Short mmCIF file of C-alpha atoms and ligand atoms in Angstrom, two decimals:
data_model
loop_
_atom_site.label_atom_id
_atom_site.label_comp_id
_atom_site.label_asym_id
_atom_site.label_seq_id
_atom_site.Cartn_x
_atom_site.Cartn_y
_atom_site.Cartn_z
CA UNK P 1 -17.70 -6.04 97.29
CA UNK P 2 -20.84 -8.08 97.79
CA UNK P 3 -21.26 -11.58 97.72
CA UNK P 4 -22.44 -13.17 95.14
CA UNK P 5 -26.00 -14.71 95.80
CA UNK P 6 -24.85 -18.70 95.66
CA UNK P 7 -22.19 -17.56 98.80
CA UNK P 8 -24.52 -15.90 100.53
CA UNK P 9 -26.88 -18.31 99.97
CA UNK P 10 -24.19 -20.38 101.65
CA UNK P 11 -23.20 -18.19 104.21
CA UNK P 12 -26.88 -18.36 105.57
CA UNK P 13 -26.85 -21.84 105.95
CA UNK P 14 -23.54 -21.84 107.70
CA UNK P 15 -25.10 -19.63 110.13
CA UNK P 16 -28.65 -20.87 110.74
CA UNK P 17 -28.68 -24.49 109.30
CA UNK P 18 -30.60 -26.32 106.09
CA UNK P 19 -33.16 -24.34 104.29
CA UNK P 20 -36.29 -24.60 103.64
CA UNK P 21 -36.29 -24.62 99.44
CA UNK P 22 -39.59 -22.18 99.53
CA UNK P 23 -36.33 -19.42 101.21
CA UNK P 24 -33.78 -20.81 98.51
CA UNK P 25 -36.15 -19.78 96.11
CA UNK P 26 -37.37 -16.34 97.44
CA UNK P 27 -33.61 -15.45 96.92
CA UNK P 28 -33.05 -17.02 93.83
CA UNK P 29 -35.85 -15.13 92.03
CA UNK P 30 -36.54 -12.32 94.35
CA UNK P 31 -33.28 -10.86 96.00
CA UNK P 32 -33.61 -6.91 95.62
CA UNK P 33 -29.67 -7.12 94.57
CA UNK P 34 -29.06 -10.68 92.53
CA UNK P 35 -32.92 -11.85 92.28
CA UNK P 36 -33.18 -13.54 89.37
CA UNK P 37 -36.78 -11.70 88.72
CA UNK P 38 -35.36 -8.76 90.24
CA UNK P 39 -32.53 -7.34 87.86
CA UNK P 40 -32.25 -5.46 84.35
CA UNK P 41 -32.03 -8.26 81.85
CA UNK P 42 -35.37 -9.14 80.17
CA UNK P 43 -35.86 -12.80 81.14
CA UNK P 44 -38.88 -12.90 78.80
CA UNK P 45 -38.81 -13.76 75.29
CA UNK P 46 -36.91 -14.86 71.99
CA UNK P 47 -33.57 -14.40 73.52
CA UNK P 48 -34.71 -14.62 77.10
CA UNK P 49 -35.25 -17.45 79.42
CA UNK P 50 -38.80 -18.03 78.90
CA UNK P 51 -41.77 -16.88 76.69
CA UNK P 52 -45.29 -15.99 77.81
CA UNK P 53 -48.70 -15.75 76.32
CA UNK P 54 -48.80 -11.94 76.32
CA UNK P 55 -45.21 -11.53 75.41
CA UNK P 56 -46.26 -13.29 72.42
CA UNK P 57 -48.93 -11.88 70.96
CA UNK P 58 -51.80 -9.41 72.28
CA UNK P 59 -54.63 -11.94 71.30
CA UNK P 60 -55.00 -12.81 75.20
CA UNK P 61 -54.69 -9.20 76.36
CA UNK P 62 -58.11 -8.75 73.58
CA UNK P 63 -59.26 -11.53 75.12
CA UNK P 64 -59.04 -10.31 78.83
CA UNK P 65 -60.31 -6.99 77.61
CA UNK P 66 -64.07 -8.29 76.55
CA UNK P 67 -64.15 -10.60 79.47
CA UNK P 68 -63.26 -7.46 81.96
CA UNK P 69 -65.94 -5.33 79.71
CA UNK P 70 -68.59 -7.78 80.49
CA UNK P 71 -67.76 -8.21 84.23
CA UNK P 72 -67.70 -4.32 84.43
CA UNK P 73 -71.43 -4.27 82.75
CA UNK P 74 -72.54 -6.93 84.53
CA UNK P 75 -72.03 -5.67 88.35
CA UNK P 76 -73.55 -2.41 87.45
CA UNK P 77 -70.85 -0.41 85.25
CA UNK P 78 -69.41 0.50 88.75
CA UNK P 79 -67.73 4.91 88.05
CA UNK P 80 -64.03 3.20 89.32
CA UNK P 81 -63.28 -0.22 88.01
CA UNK P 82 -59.65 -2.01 88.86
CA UNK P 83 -56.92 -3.97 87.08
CA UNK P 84 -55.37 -5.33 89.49
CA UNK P 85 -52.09 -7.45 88.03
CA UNK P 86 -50.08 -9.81 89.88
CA UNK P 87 -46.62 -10.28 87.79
CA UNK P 88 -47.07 -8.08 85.54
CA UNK P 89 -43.94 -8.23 83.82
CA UNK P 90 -43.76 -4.78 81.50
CA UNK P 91 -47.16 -4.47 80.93
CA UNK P 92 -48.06 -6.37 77.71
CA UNK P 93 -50.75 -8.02 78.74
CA UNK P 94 -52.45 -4.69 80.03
CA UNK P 95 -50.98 -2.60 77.11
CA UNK P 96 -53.17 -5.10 74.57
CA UNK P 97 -56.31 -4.63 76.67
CA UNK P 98 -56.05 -0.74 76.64
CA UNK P 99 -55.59 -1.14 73.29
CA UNK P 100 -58.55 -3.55 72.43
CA UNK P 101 -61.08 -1.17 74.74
CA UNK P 102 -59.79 1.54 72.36
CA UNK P 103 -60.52 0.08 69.02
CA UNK P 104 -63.37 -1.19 70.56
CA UNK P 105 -64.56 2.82 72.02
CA UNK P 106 -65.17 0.75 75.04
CA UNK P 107 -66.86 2.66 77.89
CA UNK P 108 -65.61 0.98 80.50
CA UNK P 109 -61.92 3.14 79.67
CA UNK P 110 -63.84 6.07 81.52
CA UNK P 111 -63.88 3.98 84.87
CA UNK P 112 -60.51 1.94 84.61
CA UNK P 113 -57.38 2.04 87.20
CA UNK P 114 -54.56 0.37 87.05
CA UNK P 115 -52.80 -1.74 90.23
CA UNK P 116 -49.94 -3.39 89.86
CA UNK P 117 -47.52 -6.08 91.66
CA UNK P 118 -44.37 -6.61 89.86
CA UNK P 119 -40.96 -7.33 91.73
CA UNK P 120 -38.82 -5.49 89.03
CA UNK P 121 -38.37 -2.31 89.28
CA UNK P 122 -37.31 -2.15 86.12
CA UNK P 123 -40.23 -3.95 84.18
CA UNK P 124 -42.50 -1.59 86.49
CA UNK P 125 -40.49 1.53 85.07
CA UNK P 126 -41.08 0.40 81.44
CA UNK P 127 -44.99 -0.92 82.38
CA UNK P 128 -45.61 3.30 83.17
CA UNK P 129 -43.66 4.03 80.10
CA UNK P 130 -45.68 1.46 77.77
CA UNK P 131 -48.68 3.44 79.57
CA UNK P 132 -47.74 7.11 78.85
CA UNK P 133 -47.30 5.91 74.83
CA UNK P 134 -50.85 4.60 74.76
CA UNK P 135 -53.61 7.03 74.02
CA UNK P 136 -54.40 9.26 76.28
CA UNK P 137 -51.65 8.62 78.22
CA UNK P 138 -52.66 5.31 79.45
CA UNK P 139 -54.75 4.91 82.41
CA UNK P 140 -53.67 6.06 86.14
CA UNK P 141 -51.62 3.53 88.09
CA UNK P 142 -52.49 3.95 92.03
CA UNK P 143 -50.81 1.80 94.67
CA UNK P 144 -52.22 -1.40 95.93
CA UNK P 145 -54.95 -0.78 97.93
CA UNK P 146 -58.34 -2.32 98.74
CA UNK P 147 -61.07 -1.55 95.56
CA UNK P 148 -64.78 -1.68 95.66
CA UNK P 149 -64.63 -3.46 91.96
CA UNK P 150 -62.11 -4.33 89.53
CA UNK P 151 -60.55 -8.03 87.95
CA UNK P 152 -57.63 -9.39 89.77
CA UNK P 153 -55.00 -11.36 86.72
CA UNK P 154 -51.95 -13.34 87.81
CA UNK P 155 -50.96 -15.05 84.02
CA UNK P 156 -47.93 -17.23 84.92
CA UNK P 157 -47.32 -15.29 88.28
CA UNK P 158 -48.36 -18.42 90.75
CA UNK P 159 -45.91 -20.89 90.07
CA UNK P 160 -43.52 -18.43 90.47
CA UNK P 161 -44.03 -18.22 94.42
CA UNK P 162 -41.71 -20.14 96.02
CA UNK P 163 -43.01 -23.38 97.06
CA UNK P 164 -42.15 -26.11 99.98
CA UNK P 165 -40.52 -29.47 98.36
CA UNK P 166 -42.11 -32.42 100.15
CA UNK P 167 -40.20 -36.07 99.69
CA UNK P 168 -42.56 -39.00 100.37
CA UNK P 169 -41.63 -40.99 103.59
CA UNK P 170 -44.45 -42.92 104.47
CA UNK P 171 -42.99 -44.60 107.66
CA UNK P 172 -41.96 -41.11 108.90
CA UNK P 173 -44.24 -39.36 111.31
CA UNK P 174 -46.01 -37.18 109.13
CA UNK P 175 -45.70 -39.89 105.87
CA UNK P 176 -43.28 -37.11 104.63
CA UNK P 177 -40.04 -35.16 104.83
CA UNK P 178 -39.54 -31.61 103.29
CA UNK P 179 -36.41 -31.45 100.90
CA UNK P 180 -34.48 -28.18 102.05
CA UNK P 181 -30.99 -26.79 100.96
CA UNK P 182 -27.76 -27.17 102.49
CA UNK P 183 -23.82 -27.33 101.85
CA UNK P 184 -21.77 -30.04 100.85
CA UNK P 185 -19.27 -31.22 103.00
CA UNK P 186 -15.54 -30.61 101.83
CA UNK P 187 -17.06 -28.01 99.32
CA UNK P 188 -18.80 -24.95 98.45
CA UNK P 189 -21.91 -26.54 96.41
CA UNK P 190 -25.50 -26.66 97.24
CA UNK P 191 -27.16 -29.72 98.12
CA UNK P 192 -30.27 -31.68 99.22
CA UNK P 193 -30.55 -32.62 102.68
CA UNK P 194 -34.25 -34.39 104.17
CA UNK P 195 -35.37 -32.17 107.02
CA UNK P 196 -38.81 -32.48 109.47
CA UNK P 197 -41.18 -29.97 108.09
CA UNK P 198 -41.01 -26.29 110.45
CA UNK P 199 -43.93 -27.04 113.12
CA UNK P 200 -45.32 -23.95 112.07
CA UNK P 201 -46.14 -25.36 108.00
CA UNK P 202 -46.75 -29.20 109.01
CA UNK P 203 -50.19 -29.48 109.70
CA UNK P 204 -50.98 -26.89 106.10
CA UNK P 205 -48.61 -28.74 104.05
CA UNK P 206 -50.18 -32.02 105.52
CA UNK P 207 -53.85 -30.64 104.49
CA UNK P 208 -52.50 -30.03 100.71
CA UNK P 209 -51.56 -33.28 100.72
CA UNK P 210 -54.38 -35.11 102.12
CA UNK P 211 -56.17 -37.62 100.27
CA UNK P 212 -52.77 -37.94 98.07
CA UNK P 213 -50.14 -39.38 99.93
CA UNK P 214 -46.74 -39.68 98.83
CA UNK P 215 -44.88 -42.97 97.71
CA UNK P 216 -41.75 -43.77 99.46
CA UNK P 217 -39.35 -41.30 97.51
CA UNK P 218 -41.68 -39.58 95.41
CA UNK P 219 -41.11 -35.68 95.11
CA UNK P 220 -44.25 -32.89 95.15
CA UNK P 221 -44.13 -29.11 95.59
CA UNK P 222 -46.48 -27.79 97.77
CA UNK P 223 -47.00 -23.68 97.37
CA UNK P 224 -48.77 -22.21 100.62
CA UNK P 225 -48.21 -18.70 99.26
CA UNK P 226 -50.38 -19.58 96.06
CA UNK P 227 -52.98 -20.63 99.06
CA UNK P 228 -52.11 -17.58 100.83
CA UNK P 229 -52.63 -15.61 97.65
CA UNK P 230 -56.04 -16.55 97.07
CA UNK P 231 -57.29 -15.99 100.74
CA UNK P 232 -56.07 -12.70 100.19
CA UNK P 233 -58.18 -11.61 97.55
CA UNK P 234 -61.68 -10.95 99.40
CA UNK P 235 -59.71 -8.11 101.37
CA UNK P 236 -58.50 -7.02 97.86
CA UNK P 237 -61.58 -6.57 95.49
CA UNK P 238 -65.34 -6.90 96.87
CA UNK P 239 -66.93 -7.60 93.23
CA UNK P 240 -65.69 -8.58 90.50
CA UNK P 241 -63.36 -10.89 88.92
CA UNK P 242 -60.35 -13.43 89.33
CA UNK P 243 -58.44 -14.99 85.99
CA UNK P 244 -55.97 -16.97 87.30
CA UNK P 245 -53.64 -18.38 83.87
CA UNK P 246 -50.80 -20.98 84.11
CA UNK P 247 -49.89 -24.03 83.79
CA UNK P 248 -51.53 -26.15 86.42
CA UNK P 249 -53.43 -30.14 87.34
CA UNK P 250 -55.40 -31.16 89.50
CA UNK P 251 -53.59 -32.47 93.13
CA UNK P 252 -54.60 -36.52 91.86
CA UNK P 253 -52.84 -36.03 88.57
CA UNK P 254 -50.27 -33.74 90.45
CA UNK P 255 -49.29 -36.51 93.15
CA UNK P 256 -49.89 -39.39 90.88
CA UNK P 257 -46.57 -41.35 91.54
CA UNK P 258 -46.96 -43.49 87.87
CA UNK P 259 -46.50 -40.50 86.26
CA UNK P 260 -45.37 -37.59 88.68
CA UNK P 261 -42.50 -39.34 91.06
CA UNK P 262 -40.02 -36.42 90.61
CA UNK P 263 -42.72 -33.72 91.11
CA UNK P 264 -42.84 -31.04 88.59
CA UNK P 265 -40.45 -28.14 89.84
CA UNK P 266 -38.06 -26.83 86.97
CA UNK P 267 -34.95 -24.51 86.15
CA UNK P 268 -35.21 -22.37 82.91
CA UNK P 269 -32.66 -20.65 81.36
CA UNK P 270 -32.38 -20.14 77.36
CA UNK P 271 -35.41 -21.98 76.90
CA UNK P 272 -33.89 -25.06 78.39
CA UNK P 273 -35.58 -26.85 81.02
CA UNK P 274 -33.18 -28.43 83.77
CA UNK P 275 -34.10 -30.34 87.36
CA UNK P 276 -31.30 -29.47 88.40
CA UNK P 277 -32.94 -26.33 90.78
CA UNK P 278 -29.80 -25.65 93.13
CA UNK P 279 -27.41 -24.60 90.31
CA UNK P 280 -26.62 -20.63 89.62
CA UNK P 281 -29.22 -19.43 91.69
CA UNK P 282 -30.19 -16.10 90.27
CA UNK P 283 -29.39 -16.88 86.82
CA UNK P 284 -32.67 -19.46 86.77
CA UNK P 285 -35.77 -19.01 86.41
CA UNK P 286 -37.72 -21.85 89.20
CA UNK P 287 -41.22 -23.06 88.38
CA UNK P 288 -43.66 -25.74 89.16
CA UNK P 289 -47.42 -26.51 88.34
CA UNK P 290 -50.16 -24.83 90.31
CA UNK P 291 -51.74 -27.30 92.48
CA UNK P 292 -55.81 -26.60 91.16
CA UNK P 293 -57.28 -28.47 94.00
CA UNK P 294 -55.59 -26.54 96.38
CA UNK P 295 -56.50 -22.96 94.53
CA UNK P 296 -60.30 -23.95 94.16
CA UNK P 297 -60.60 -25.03 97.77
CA UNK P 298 -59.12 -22.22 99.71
CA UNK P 299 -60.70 -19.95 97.02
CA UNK P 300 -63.86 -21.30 98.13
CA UNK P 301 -63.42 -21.71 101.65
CA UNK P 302 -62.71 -17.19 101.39
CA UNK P 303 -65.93 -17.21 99.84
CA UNK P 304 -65.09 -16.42 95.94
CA UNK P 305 -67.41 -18.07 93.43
CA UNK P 306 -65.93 -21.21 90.83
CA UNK P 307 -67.26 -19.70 87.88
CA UNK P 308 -65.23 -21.30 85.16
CA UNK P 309 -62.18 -24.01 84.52
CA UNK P 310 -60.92 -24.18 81.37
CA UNK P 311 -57.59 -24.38 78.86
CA UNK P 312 -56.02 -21.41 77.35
CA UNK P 313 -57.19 -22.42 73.88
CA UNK P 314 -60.69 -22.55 74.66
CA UNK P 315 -60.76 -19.76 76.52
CA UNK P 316 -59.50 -17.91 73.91
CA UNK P 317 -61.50 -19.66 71.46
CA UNK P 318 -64.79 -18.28 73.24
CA UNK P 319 -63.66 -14.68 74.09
CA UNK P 320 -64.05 -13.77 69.97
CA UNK P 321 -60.92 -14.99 68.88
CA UNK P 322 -62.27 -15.32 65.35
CA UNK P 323 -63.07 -11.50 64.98
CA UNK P 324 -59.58 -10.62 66.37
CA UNK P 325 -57.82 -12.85 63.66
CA UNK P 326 -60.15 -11.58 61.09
CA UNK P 327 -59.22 -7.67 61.86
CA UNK P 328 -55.22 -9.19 61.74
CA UNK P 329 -55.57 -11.15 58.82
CA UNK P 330 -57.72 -8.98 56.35
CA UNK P 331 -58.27 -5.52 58.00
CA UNK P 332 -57.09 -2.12 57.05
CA UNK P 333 -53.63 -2.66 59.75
CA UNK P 334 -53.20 -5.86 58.49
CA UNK P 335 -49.65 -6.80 56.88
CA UNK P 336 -47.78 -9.86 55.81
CA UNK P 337 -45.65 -9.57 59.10
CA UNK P 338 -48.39 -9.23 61.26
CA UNK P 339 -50.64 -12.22 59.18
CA UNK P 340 -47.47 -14.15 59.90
CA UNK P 341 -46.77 -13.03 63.67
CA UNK P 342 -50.50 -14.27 64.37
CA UNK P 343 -49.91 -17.70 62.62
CA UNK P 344 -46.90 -18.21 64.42
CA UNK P 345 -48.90 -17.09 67.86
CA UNK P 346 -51.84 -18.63 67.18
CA UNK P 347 -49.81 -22.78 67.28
CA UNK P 348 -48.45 -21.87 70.51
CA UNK P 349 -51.65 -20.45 71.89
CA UNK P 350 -54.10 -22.84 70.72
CA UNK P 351 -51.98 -25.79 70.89
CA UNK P 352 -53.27 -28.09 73.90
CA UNK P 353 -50.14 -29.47 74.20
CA UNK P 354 -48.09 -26.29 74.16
CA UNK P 355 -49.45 -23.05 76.24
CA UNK P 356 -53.35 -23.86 74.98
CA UNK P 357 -53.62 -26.51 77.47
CA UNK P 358 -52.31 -23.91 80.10
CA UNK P 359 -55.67 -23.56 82.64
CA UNK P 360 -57.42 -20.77 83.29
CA UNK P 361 -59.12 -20.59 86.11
CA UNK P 362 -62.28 -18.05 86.64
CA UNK P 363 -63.69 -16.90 90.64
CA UNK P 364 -65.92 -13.88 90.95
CA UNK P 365 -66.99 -11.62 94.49
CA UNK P 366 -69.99 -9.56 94.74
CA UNK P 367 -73.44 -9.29 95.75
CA UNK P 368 -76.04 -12.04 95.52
CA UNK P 369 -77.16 -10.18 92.64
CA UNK P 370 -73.74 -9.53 90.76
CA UNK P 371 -72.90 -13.21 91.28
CA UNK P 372 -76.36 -13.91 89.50
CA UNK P 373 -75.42 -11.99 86.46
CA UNK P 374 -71.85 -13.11 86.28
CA UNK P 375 -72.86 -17.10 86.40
CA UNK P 376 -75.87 -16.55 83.90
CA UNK P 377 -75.50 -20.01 82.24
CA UNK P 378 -77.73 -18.81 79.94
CA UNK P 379 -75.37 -16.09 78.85
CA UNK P 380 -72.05 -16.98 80.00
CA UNK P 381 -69.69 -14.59 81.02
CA UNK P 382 -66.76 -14.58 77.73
CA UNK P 383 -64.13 -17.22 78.33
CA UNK P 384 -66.21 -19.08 81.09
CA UNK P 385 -68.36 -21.24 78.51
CA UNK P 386 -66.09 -23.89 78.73
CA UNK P 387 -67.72 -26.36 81.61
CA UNK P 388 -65.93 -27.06 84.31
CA UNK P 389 -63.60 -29.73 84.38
CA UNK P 390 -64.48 -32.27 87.29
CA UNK P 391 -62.17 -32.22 90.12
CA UNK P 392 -60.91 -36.10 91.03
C1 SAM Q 1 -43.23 -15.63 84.23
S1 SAM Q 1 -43.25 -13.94 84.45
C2 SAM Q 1 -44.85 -13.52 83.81
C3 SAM Q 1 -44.96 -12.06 83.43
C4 SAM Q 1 -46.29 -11.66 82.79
N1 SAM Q 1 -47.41 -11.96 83.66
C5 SAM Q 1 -46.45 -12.33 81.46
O1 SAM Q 1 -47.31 -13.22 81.38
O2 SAM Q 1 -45.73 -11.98 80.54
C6 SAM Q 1 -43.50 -13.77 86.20
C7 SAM Q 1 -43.55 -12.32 86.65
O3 SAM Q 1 -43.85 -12.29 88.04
C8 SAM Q 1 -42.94 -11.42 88.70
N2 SAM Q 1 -42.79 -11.94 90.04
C9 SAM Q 1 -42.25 -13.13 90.41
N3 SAM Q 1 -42.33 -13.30 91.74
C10 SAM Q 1 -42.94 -12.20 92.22
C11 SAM Q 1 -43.33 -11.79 93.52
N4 SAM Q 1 -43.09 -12.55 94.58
N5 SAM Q 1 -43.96 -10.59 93.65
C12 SAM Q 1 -44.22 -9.82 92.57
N6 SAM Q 1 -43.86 -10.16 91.31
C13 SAM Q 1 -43.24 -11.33 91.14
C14 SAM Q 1 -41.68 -11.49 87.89
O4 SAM Q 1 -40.84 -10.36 88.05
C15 SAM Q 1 -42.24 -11.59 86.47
O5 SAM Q 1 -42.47 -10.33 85.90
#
């Protein structure tokens, strides 16, 4: 019979020494066989793990819609036009979308693929069948493949990727030490164990850190595959747009030691948050904040355009949030469960402190020209009227 994940976890250390947490991680969320992302159970939700914006309710999935309408119109209604998801768990933030364009008789529908990159196999599986149900049949999923124009979303999919654990060490050579995993003598638990950082991540996990240095002791997460992500994305999609939604600071508030010394990586499981990260790996989910400095500048440095940074609620807020609760509250489909459903969505959503101060972060590609008419300040984009909060 196979291992179970903690012993193999274990039996990899035995045999090539401490790991890095960023390869704990990969196999505590992503393991084909015991992932933690990668199984049947439904770690979204009331009785999962977690809950997320579009699990919710579909008021950001409306949202998305008229933002990716406007995008569409404004690089030139394009015949092919690409959703291209990162995480997208079974499809309910794309399912609301297709639904809004319909209501709507939105013409972009005519031009719209579908691209997906989900882990689960099984939340893929019930993404297509969520798909065929929709009018129409949904539109056609293609494989992952460079697009001419399209959005690219990732809601709650970055701080996800597994990220490096840096300890703060500042009379050590590199004025840090990276936290990996290893095996308690005399038994079989996990444990923490200070390591020099591979030679091959020092000098980008020293750049991410620049400018912030770490306290003796003090804990940050650094994620090189959210940079990696990013710098990605200009092979990807040549015009369009990048939403980027999750919960996220700036690196200064990120590495501030009076108020971040322990860094901001988390365990969830049954809507209980734990620091403990090494215990049950598989059963957990393992998060920390995006690091927004680091997303803008290598965003930047590919050559996508800052077009907007803003909260959840505000972006919501300007996307025609009003109209959408007015159809739910008083229009012909609307019912006491649904007027209630929205009321309880709409204090999560909206709440600053809750997932309305989650950011959302807005980059677009394209032409001279395109770029023009997506960062008309004179007729914002939807969701990018928000100004953009100053980076420190
Ligand atoms: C927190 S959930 C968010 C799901 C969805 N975006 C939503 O907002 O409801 C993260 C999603 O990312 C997927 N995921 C995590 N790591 C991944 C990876 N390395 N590659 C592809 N998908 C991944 C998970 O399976 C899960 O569906």
């Amino acid at each position: 019979m196979e291992k179970h994940l903690g012993a193999r976890i274990a039996a990899e250390i035995a045999a090539t020494g401490p790991m890095p947490f960023t390869r704990f991680m990969e196999l505590a969320l992503t393991d084909p066989a015991d992932g933690y992302y990668t199984g049947p159970t439904v770690r979204a939700g009331k009785t999962g793990d977690f809950i997320t914006a579009p699990e919710l309710h579909p008021l950001l999935g409306s949202a998305i819609a008229r933002t990716a309408s406007e995008t569409w119109q404004r690089i030139g209604m394009p015949a092919s036009f690409t959703w291209i998801e990162f995480g997208a768990g079974a499809g309910a933030l794309l399912c609301a979308a297709v639904e809004q364009w319909h209501r709507d008789d939105a013409p972009i529908l005519s031009a719209l693929n579908v691209m997906i990159v989900e882990a689960n196999p099984y939340r893929r599986e019930e993404l297509q069948a969520r798909l065929r149900a929709l009018p129409g049949g949904g539109p056609q999923v293609l494989p992952l493949q460079p697009v001419q124009a399209g959005i690219v979303i990732a809601n709650e999919f970055l701080d996800a990727l597994p990220f490096h654990i840096l300890v703060g060490r500042p009379t050590s050579k590199n004025g840090f030490m990276e936290r990996c995993v290893s095996v308690a003598p005399n038994s079989a638990d996990l444990c923490w164990v200070e390591c020099e950082p591979e030679h091959s991540t020092v000098d980008r996990l020293r750049e991410q850190l620049a400018g912030n240095p770490l306290v003796e002791g003090q804990l940050a997460e650094v994620s090189l595959a959210a940079t990696a992500w990013v710098a990605a994305l200009p092979s990807l999609l040549t015009s369009g747009l990048v939403l980027v939604l999750d919960y996220g600071r700036v690196s200064s508030e990120l590495r501030d030691p009076a108020t971040r010394m322990a860094g901001t990586a988390l365990a969830y499981q049954g809507h209980r948050a734990s620091t403990n990260l090494l215990a049950e790996p598989g059963e957990r989910d393992i998060t920390a904040h995006v690091d927004l400095t680091a997303l803008r500048g290598t965003a930047a440095a590919a050559g996508l355009t800052h077009i907007a940074a803003t909260t959840q609620a505000a972006y919501l807020a300007s996307t025609g949030l009003d109209d959408e609760v007015a159809r739910l509250r008083t229009g012909p489909e609307a019912t006491l469960e649904s007027a209630l459903a929205l009321r309880g969505a709409l204090a999560h959503l909206m709440d600053p402190r809750r997932m309305g101060g989650f950011a959302v972060e807005a980059f677009a590609l394209g032409s001279t020209e395109q770029l023009a008419r997506l960062t008309d300040e004179g007729n914002p984009l939807p969701g990018t009227a928000a100004p953009i909060r100053r980076l420190v």
